[in-house]
PDB file of C-alpha atoms in Angstrom:
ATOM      1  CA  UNK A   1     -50.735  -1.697 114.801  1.00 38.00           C
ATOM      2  CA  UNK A   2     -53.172  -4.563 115.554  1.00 43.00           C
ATOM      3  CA  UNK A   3     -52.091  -7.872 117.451  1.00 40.00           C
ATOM      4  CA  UNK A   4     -53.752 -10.846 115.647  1.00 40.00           C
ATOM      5  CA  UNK A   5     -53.180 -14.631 117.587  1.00 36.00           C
ATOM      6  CA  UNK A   6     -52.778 -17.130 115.269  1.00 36.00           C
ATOM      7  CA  UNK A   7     -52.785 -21.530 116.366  1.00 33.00           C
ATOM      8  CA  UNK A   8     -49.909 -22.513 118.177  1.00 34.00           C
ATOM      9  CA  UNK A   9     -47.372 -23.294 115.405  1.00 37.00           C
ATOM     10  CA  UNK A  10     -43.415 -23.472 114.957  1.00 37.00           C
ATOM     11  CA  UNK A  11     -41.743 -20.296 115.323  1.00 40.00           C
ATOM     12  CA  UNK A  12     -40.855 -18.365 112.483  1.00 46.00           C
ATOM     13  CA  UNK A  13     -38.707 -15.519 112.137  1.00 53.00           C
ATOM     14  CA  UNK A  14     -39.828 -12.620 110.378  1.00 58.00           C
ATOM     15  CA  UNK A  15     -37.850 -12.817 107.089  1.00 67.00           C
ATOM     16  CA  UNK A  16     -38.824  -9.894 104.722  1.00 72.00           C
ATOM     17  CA  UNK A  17     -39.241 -11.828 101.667  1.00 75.00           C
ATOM     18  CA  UNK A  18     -42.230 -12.904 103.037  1.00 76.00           C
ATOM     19  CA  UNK A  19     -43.819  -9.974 103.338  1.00 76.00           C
ATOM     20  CA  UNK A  20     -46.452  -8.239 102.617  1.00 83.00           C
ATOM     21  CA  UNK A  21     -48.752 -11.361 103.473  1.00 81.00           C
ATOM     22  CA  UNK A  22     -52.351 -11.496 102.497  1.00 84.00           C
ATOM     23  CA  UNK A  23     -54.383 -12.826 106.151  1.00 87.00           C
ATOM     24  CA  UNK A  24     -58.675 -13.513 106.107  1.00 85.00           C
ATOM     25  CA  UNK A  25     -60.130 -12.969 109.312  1.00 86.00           C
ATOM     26  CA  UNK A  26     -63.421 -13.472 109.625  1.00 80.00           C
ATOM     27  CA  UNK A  27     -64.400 -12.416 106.215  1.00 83.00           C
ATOM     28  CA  UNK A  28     -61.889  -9.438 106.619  1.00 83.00           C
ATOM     29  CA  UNK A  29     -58.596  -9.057 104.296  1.00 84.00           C
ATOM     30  CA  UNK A  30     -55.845  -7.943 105.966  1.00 86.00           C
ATOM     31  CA  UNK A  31     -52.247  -7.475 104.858  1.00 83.00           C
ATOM     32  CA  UNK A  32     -49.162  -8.242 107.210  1.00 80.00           C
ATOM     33  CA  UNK A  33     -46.171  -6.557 107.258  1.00 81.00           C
ATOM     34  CA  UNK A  34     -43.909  -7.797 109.559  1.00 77.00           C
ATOM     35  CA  UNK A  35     -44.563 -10.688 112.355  1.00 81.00           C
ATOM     36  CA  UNK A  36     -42.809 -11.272 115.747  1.00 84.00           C
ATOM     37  CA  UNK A  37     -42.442 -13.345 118.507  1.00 89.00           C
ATOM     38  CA  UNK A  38     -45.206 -12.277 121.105  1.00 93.00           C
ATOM     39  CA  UNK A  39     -42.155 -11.309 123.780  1.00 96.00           C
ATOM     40  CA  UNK A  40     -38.199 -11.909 123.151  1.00 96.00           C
ATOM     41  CA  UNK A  41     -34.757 -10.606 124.291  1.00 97.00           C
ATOM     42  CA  UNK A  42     -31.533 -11.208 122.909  1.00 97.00           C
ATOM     43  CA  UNK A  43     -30.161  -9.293 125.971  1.00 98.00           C
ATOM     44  CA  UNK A  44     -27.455  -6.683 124.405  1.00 97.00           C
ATOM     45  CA  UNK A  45     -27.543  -3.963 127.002  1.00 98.00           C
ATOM     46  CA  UNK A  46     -25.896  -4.105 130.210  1.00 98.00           C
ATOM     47  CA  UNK A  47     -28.046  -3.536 133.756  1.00 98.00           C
ATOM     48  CA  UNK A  48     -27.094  -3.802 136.961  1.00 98.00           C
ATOM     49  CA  UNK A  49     -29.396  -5.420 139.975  1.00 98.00           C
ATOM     50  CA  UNK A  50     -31.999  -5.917 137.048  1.00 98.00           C
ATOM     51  CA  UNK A  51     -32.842  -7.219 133.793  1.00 99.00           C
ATOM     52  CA  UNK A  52     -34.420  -3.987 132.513  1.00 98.00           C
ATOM     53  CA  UNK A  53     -36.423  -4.111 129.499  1.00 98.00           C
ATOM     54  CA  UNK A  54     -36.246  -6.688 126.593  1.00 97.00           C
ATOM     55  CA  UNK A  55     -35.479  -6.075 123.348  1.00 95.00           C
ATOM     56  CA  UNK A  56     -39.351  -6.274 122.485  1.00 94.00           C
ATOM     57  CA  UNK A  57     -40.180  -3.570 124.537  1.00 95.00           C
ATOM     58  CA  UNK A  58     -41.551  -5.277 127.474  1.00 96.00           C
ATOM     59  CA  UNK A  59     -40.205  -4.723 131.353  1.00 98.00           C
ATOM     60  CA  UNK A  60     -38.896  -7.654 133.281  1.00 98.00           C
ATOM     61  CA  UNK A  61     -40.137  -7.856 137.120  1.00 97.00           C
ATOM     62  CA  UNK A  62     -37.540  -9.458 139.657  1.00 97.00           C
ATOM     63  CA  UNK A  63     -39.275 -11.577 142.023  1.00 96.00           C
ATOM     64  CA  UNK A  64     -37.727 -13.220 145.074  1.00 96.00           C
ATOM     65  CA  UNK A  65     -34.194 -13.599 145.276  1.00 96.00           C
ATOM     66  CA  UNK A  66     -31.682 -10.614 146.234  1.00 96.00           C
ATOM     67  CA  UNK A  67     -31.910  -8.006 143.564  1.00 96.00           C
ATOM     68  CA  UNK A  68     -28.002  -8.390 143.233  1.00 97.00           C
ATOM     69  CA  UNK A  69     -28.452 -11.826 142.163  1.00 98.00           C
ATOM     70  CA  UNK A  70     -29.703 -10.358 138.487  1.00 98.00           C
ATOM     71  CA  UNK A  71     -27.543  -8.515 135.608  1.00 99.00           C
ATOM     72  CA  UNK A  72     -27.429  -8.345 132.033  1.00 99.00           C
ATOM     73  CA  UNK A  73     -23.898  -8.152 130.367  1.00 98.00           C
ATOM     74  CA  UNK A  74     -24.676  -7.795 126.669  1.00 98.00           C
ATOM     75  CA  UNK A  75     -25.165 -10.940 125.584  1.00 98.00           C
ATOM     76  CA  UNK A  76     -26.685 -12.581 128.315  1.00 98.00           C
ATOM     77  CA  UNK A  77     -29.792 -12.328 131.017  1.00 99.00           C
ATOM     78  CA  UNK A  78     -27.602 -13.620 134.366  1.00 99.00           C
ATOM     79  CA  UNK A  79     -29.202 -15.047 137.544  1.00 99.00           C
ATOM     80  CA  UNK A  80     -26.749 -16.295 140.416  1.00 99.00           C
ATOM     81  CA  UNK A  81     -27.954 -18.106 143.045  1.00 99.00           C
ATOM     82  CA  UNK A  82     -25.981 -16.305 145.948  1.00 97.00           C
ATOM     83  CA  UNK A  83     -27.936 -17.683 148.816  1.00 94.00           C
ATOM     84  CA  UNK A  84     -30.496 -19.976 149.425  1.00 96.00           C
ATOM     85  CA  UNK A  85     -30.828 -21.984 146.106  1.00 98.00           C
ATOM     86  CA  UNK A  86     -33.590 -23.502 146.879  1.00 98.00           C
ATOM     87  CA  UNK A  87     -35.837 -20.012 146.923  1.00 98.00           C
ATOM     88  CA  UNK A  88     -36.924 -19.553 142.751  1.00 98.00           C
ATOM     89  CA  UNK A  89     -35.947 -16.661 141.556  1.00 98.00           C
ATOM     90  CA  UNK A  90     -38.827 -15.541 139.013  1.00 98.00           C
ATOM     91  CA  UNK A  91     -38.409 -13.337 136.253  1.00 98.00           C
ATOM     92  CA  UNK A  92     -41.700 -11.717 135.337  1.00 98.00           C
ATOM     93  CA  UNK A  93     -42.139 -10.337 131.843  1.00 97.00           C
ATOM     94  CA  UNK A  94     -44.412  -7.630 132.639  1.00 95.00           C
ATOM     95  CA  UNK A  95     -47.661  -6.355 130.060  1.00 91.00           C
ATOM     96  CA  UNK A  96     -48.246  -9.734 129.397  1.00 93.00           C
ATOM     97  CA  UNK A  97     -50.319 -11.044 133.517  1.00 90.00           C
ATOM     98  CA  UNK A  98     -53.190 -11.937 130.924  1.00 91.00           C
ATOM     99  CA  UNK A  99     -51.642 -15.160 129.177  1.00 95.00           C
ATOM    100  CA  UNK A 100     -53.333 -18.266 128.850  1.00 94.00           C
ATOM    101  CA  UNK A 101     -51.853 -20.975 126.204  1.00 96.00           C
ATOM    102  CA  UNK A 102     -48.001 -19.700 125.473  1.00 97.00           C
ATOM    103  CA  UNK A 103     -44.510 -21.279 123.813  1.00 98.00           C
ATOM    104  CA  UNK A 104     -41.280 -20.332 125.298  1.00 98.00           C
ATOM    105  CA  UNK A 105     -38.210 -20.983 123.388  1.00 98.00           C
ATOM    106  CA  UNK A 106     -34.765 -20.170 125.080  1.00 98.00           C
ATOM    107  CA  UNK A 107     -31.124 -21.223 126.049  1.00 98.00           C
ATOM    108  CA  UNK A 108     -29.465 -21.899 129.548  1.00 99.00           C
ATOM    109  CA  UNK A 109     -25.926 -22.096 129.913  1.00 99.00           C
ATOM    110  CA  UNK A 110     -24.938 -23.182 133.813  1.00 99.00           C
ATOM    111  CA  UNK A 111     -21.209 -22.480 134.594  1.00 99.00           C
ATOM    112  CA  UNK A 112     -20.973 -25.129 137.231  1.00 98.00           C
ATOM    113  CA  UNK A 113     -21.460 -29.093 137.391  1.00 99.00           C
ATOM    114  CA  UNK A 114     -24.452 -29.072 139.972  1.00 99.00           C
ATOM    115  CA  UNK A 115     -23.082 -30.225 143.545  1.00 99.00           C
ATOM    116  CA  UNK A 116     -25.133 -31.585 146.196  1.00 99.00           C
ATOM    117  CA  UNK A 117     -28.179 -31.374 144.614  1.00 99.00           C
ATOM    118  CA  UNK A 118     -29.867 -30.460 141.040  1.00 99.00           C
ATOM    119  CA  UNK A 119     -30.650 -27.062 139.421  1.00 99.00           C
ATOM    120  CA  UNK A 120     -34.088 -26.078 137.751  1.00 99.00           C
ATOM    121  CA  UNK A 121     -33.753 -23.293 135.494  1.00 99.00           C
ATOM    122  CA  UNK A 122     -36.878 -23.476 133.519  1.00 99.00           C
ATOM    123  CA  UNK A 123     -40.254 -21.156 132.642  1.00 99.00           C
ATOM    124  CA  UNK A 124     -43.634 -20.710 134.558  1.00 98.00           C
ATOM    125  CA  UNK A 125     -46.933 -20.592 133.222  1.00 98.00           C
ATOM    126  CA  UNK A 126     -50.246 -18.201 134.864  1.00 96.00           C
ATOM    127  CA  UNK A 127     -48.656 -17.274 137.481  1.00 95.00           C
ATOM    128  CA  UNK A 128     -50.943 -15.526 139.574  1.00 90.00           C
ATOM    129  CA  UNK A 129     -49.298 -14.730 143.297  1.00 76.00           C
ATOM    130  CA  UNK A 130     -48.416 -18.039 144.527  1.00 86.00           C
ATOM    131  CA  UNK A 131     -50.417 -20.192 142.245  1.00 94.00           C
ATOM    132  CA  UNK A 132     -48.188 -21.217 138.795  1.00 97.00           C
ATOM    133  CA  UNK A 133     -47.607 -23.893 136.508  1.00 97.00           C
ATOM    134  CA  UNK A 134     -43.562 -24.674 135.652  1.00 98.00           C
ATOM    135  CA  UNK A 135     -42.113 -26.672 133.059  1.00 99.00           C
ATOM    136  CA  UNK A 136     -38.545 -27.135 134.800  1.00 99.00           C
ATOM    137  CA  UNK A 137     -35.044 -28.771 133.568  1.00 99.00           C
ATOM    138  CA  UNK A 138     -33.213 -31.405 136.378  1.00 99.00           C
ATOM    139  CA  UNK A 139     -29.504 -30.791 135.735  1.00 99.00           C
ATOM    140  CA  UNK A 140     -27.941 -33.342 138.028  1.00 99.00           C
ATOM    141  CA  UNK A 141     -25.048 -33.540 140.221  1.00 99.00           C
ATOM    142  CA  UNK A 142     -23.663 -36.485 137.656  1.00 98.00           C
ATOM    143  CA  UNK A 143     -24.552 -33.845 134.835  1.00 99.00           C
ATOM    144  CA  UNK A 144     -27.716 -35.386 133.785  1.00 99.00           C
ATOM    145  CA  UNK A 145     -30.140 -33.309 132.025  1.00 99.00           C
ATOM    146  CA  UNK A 146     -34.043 -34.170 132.505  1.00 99.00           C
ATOM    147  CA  UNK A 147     -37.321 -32.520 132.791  1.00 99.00           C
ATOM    148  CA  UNK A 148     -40.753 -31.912 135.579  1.00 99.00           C
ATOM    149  CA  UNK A 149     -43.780 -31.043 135.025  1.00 98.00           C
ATOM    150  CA  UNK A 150     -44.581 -28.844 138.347  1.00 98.00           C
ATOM    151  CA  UNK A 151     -47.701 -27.133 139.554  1.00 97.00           C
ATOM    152  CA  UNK A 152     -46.225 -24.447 141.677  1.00 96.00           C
ATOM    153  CA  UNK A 153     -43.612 -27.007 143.690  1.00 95.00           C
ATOM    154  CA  UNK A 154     -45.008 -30.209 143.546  1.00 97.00           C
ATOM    155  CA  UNK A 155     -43.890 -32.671 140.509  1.00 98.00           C
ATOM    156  CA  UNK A 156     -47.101 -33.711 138.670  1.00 98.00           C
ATOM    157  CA  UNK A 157     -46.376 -37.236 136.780  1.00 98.00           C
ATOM    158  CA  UNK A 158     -42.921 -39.178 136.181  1.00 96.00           C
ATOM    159  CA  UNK A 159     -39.422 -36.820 135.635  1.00 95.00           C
ATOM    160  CA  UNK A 160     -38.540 -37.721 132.226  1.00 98.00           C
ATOM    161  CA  UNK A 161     -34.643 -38.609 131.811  1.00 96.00           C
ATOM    162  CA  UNK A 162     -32.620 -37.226 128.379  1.00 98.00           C
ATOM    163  CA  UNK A 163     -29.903 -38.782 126.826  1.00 97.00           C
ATOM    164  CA  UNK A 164     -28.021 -35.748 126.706  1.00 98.00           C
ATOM    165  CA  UNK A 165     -25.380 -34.578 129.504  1.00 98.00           C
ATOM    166  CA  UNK A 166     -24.265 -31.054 130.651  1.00 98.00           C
ATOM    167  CA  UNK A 167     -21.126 -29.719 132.214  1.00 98.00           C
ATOM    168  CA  UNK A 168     -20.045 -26.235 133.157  1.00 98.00           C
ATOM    169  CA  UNK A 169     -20.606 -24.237 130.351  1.00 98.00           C
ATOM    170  CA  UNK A 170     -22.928 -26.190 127.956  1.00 98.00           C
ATOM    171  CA  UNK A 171     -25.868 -24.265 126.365  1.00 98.00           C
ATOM    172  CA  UNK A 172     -28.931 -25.925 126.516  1.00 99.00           C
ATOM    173  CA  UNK A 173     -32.143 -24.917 124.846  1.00 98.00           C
ATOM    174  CA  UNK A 174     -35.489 -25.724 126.067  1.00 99.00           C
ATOM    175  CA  UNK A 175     -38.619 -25.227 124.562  1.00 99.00           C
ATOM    176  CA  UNK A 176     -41.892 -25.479 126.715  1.00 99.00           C
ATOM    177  CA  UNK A 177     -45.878 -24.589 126.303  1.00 98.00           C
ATOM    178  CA  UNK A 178     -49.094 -24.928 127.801  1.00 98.00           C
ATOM    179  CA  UNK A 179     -52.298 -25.559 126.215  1.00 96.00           C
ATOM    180  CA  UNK A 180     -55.316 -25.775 128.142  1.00 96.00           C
ATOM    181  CA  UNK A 181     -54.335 -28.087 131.214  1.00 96.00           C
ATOM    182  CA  UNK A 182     -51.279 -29.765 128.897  1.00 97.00           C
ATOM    183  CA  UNK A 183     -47.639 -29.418 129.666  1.00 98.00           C
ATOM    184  CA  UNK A 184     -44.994 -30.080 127.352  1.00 99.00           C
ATOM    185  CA  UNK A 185     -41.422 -29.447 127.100  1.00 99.00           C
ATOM    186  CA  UNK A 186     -38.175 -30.548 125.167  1.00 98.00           C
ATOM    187  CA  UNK A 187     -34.978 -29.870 125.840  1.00 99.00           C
ATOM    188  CA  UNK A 188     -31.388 -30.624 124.184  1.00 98.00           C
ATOM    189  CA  UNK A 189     -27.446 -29.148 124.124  1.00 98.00           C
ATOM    190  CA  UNK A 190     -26.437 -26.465 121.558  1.00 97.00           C
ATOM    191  CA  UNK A 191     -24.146 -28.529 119.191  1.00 92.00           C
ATOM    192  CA  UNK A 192     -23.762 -29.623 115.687  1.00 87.00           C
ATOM    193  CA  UNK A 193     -24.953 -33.253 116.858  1.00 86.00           C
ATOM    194  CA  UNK A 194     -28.033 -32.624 118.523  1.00 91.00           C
ATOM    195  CA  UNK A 195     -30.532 -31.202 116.735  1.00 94.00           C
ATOM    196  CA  UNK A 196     -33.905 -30.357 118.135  1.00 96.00           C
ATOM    197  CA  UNK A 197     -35.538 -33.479 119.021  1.00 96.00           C
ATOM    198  CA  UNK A 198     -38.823 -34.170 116.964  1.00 96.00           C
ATOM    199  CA  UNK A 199     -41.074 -34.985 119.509  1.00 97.00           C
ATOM    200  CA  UNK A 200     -41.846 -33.948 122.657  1.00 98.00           C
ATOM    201  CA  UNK A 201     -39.899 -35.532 125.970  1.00 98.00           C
ATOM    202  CA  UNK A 202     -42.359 -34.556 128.671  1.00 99.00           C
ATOM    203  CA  UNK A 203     -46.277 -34.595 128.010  1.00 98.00           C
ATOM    204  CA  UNK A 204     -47.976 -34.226 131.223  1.00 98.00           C
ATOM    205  CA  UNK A 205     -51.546 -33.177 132.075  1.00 98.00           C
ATOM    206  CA  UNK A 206     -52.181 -30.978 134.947  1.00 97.00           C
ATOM    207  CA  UNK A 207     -54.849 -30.273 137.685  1.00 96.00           C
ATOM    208  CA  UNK A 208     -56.974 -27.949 137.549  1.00 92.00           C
ATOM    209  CA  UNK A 209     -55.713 -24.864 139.085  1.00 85.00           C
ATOM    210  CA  UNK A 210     -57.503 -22.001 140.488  1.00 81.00           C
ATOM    211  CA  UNK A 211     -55.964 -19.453 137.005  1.00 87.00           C
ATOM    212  CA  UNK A 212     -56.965 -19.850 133.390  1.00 92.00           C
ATOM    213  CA  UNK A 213     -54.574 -17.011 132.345  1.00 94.00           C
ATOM    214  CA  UNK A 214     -51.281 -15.145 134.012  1.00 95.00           C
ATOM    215  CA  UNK A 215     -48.151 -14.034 134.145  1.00 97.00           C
ATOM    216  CA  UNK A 216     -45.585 -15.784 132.316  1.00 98.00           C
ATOM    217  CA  UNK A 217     -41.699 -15.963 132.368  1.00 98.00           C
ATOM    218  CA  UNK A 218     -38.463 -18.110 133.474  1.00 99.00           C
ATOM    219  CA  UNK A 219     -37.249 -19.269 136.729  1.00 98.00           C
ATOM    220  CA  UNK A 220     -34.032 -20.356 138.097  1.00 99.00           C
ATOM    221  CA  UNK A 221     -33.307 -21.866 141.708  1.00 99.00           C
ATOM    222  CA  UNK A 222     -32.320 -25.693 143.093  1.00 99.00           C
ATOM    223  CA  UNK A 223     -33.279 -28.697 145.137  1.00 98.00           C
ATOM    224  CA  UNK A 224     -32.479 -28.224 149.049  1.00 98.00           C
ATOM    225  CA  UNK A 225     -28.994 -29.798 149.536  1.00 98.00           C
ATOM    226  CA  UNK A 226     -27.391 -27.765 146.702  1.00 99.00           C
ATOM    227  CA  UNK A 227     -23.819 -26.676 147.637  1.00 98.00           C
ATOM    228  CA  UNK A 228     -22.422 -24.881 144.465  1.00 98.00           C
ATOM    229  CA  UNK A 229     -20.563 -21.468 145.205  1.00 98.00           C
ATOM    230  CA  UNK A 230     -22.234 -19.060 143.372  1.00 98.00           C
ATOM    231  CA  UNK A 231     -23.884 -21.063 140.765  1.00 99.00           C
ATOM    232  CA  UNK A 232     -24.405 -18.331 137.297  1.00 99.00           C
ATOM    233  CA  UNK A 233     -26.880 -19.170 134.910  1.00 99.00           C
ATOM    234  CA  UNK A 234     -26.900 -17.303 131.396  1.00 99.00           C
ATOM    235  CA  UNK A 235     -30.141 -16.971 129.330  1.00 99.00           C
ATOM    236  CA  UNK A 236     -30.659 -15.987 126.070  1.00 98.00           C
ATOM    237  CA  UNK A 237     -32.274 -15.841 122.856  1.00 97.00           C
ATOM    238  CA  UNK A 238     -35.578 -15.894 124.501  1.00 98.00           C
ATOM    239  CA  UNK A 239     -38.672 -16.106 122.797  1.00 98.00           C
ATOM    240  CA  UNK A 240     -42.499 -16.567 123.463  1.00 97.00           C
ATOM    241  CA  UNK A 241     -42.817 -18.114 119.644  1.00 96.00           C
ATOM    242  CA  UNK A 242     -46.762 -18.566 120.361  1.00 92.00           C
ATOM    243  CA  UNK A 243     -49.011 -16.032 120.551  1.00 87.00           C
ATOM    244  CA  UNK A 244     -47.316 -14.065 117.730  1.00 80.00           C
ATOM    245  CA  UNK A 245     -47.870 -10.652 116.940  1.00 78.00           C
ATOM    246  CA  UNK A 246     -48.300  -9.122 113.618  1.00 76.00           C
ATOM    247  CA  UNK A 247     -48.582  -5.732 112.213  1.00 81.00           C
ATOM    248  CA  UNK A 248     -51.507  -5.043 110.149  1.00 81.00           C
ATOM    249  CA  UNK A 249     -53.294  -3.354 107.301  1.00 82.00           C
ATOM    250  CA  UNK A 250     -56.946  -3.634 108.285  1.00 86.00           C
ATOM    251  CA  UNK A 251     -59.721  -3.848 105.696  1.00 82.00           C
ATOM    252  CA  UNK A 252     -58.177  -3.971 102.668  1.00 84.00           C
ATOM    253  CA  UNK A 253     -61.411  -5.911 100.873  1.00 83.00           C
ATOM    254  CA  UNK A 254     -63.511  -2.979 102.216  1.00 80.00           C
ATOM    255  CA  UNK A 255     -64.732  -5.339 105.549  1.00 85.00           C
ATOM    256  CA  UNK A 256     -64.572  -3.896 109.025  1.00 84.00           C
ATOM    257  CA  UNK A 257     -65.655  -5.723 111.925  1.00 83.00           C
ATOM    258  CA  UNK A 258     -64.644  -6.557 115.345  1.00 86.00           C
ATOM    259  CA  UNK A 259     -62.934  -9.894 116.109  1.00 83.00           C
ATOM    260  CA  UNK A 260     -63.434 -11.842 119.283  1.00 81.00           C
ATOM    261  CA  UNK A 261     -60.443 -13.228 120.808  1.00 76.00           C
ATOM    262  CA  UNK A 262     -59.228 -16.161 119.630  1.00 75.00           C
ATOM    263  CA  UNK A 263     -60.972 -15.660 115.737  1.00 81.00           C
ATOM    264  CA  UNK A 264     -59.074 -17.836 113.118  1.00 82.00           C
ATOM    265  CA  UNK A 265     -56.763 -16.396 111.228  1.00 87.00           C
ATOM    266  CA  UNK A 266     -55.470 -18.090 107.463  1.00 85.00           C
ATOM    267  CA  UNK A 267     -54.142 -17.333 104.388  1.00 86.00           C
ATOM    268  CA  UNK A 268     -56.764 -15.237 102.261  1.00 82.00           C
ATOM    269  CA  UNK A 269     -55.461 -16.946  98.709  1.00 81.00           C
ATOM    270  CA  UNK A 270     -54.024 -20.089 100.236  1.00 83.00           C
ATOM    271  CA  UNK A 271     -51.931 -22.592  97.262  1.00 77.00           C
ATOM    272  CA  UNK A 272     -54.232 -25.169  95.720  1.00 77.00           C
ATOM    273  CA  UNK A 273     -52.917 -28.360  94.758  1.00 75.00           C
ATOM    274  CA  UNK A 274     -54.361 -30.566  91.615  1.00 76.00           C
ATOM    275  CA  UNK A 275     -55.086 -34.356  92.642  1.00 72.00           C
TER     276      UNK A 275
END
């Protein structure tokens, strides 16, 4: 198996039809055979204290937070902010501390209006100890639904403000990447009515920070003032759409080479069309 990074694109799932796919890479030919998303979990197991290891093979890392505040119930990753919401609970998705521009895709479902103060489920971004970039949801106390920009806890730019509303039990999906010092995110409810929105809501350049590359995953926690019981938030259907990784043939036009990182990759017979 070789991994070959292609642009930051729209995810796709890997649909057999499709497959085997002719690929040029730097003058080499090689055939795909199946394509996934980089890292995902659809979290069908059960763990206790832990998330345990995703459905793509890679190991999730608790960080901060009480160990008991994490489970997996088969269809769901589960944080619950037992104490001290305002601490972020990080989940880590481990093999992966080397990741520079990255596209999460994944669902939230809070099981409480937001009291006192908001929640911030969201992602982080080259995290590297204490230094991180976050793309964050604001799910309000009048069940508002907007998004930050955030290096580590400060709020770079404006908070952007959605149209859309959340209660107890809505499933929201948020999709979020960073490339180069650009942070953009989108997020929207899980019903017939609201289909992905087209553009992106937030847009946000960052500062410089001291990491071009990290660790990558989700966090949960919310503002000071928070005074939910037990607040449970479900995640699923998680993706990193962007890297992808592919599985290969190599040198099927008789070429062999090494690639540096970050080589284009494109169809090797791409469809011409007659003006």
């Amino acid at each position: 198996m070789d991994e070959v990074r292609l642009a930051p694109k729209p995810p796709s799932g890997s649909q057999p039809e499709n497959f085997p796919l002719d690929l040029a890479v730097g003058g080499e030919s090689v055939t795909a055979t199946s394509v996934e998303p980089l890292a995902w979990d659809r979290f069908t197991r059960t763990e206790t204290d832990t998330w345990g290891t995703s459905g793509s093979g890679h190991d999730w890392r608790e960080v901060q937070g009480d160990p008991t505040d994490r489970s997996v119930d088969g269809t769901s990753g589960l944080i619950v902010l037992q104490s001290s919401p305002s601490e972020i609970r990080f989940q880590e998705v481990l093999e992966l501390a080397s990741t520079a521009d990255c596209e999460f895709l994944l669902s939230v479902t809070p099981d409480q209006l937001a009291t006192g103060a908001s929640y911030l489920p969201g992602v982080f971004f080259r995290g590297d100890r204490w230094e991180y970039y976050r793309c964050r949801t604001v799910l309000g106390t009048d069940g508002s639904v907007g998004l930050q920009a955030v290096q580590v806890t400060t709020v770079i730019g404006s908070a952007v403000t959605t149209p859309y509303s959340y209660s107890g039990g809505t499933k929201l999906w948020l999709r979020a990447r960073m490339d180069g010092l650009r942070v953009r995110g989108r997020v929207w409810p899980d019903s017939a009515g609201s289909p992905e929105p087209a553009a992106w809501q937030i847009d946000q350049a960052m500062p410089t920070g001291p990491n071009p590359n990290g660790s990558v995953g989700l966090t949960c926690s919310a503002f000071a003032g928070n005074t939910n019981t037990n607040p449970q938030f479900a995640y699923d259907d998680f993706e990193i759409t962007t890297p992808q990784r592919f599985t290969v043939t190599r040198s099927v036009n008789g070429v062999t080479k090494d690639h540096l990182k970050g080589a284009g990759v494109a169809l090797a017979q791409p469809a011409h069309v007659a003006f």
